[in-house]
Each structure stands twice: as C-alpha cells, then as structure tokens.
C-alpha cells in the first residue's frame, strides 16, 4: 500500500529536511496563495520494512543560482503574480549518482509482483 502526504516547504532558499520512506515519489508542487507557502505532495510506501531516509529540499526564485548537483523537482507558480518558485532536491555531488541508482532499484523492486 501507499499514500500521499503533504509537506510545507521553507521559502527564501532555506533548506527543508523531510523524513521519507525509501521509494518515495514527488507527485505535485504548488504555491497556495492563501498561505503564501509552497507545498509538496509526496507519494510514499506504507511498508514499515522500508527505511526512512532524510531528504532536503530548497525553494528558489527565478534567476537565483543553484548548485549543479541539485535536482529540479517541480515549479510552483503564483496564479495572480509573476512569481515562480522552483523546488530543488539538495543533492551533494558524490551522492547524486548513488542516489539515482538506489531510486531506480527501489522502483524496479516495487514494480515486481509480490
């Protein structure tokens, strides 16, 4: 089984750390005008056998510099203004390749029949 959780992200290039189950998948990112916050919806497996991993996300505005190793997740738009909020997963250069390999292995494991 799996579920979708909603998380509030810090703004102004401050890092948000989330504890997510291995095999998570970001499904949506949106700027909610009433709260003036960027939200992230993440699909996570409900299996308690899967380890919890800490992942970091950062919200940046258009034109702001971002390290090459960071991975773009999604962009949230202000529906009534010119602002765009870009959500990046904070990835260290040496972790980037290992993390991609781990995520692919988890996706393959989940795709196999039980």
Coordinates of C-alpha atoms in Angstrom, one line a residue:
X1 CA 0.0 0.0 0.0
X2 CA 1.0 3.6 -0.4
X3 CA -0.3 7.1 0.5
X4 CA 0.3 10.7 -0.3
X5 CA 1.5 13.2 2.3
X6 CA 1.5 17.0 2.1
X7 CA 4.5 19.0 3.3
X8 CA 5.1 22.7 3.7
X9 CA 8.5 23.9 2.3
X10 CA 10.6 26.8 3.7
X11 CA 10.9 29.7 1.4
X12 CA 13.8 32.1 0.7
X13 CA 16.4 29.5 -0.1
X14 CA 16.2 27.9 3.3
X15 CA 16.5 24.1 3.3
X16 CA 13.6 21.9 4.4
X17 CA 14.6 18.4 5.7
X18 CA 11.9 15.7 5.3
X19 CA 12.0 12.1 6.6
X20 CA 10.6 10.0 3.8
X21 CA 10.2 6.2 3.2
X22 CA 12.6 4.8 0.7
X23 CA 10.8 4.6 -2.7
X24 CA 9.1 8.0 -2.3
X25 CA 7.9 9.9 -5.3
X26 CA 7.1 13.6 -5.5
X27 CA 3.7 13.9 -7.2
X28 CA 2.9 17.6 -7.0
X29 CA 4.2 21.0 -6.0
X30 CA 2.0 24.1 -5.7
X31 CA 2.1 27.6 -4.3
X32 CA -1.0 28.2 -2.2
X33 CA -1.9 31.9 -2.3
X34 CA -4.0 31.9 0.9
X35 CA -1.0 30.6 3.0
X36 CA 1.7 32.2 0.8
X37 CA 3.6 28.9 1.0
X38 CA 5.0 26.3 -1.3
X39 CA 3.6 22.8 -0.7
X40 CA 5.0 19.5 -1.8
X41 CA 2.9 16.3 -2.1
X42 CA 4.9 13.1 -1.8
X43 CA 3.7 9.5 -2.5
X44 CA 5.3 7.1 0.0
X45 CA 5.0 3.4 0.5
X46 CA 3.3 2.4 3.8
X47 CA 5.6 -0.6 4.3
X48 CA 7.3 -0.4 7.7
X49 CA 10.1 -2.6 6.3
X50 CA 11.4 0.2 4.2
X51 CA 13.9 2.5 5.8
X52 CA 13.2 6.2 6.4
X53 CA 15.6 8.4 4.7
X54 CA 16.2 12.1 5.2
X55 CA 15.9 14.3 2.1
X56 CA 16.4 18.0 1.8
X57 CA 14.5 20.4 -0.5
X58 CA 15.1 24.1 -1.3
X59 CA 12.8 26.6 -2.9
X60 CA 14.4 29.3 -5.1
X61 CA 13.1 32.1 -7.2
X62 CA 13.8 32.5 -10.9
X63 CA 17.3 33.7 -11.6
X64 CA 18.7 32.5 -8.3
X65 CA 21.9 30.4 -8.6
X66 CA 21.6 26.8 -7.7
X67 CA 24.5 24.2 -7.3
X68 CA 24.9 21.9 -10.3
X69 CA 24.3 18.8 -8.2
X70 CA 20.8 19.9 -7.0
X71 CA 18.0 18.1 -8.8
X72 CA 15.0 20.1 -10.1
X73 CA 11.7 18.6 -8.8
X74 CA 9.0 21.0 -9.9
X75 CA 8.0 24.6 -10.3
X76 CA 5.1 26.3 -8.5
X77 CA 3.5 29.4 -9.9
X78 CA 1.8 32.3 -8.2
X79 CA -1.6 32.3 -10.0
X80 CA -2.0 36.1 -9.6
X81 CA 1.5 37.3 -9.9
X82 CA 4.7 37.0 -11.9
X83 CA 6.5 34.8 -9.2
X84 CA 7.7 31.3 -9.8
X85 CA 9.0 29.1 -7.1
X86 CA 11.4 26.3 -8.2
X87 CA 11.8 23.3 -5.9
X88 CA 15.1 21.5 -5.9
X89 CA 16.2 18.4 -4.1
X90 CA 19.5 19.1 -2.3
X91 CA 22.0 16.5 -3.6
X92 CA 25.7 16.5 -2.9
X93 CA 27.9 15.8 -6.0
X94 CA 29.1 12.4 -4.7
X95 CA 25.5 11.4 -3.7
X96 CA 23.9 12.2 -7.0
X97 CA 24.9 9.0 -8.8
X98 CA 24.4 6.7 -5.9
X99 CA 21.0 8.2 -5.1
X100 CA 19.9 7.8 -8.7
X101 CA 20.9 4.1 -8.7
X102 CA 19.2 3.5 -5.4
X103 CA 16.0 5.1 -6.6
X104 CA 16.0 3.0 -9.8
X105 CA 16.5 -0.2 -7.8
X106 CA 13.6 0.7 -5.5
X107 CA 11.3 1.5 -8.4
X108 CA 12.1 -1.8 -10.0
X109 CA 11.5 -3.7 -6.8
X110 CA 8.1 -2.0 -6.4
X111 CA 7.2 -2.9 -10.0
X112 CA 7.7 -6.6 -9.5
X113 CA 4.7 -8.6 -8.4
X114 CA 4.7 -9.6 -4.7

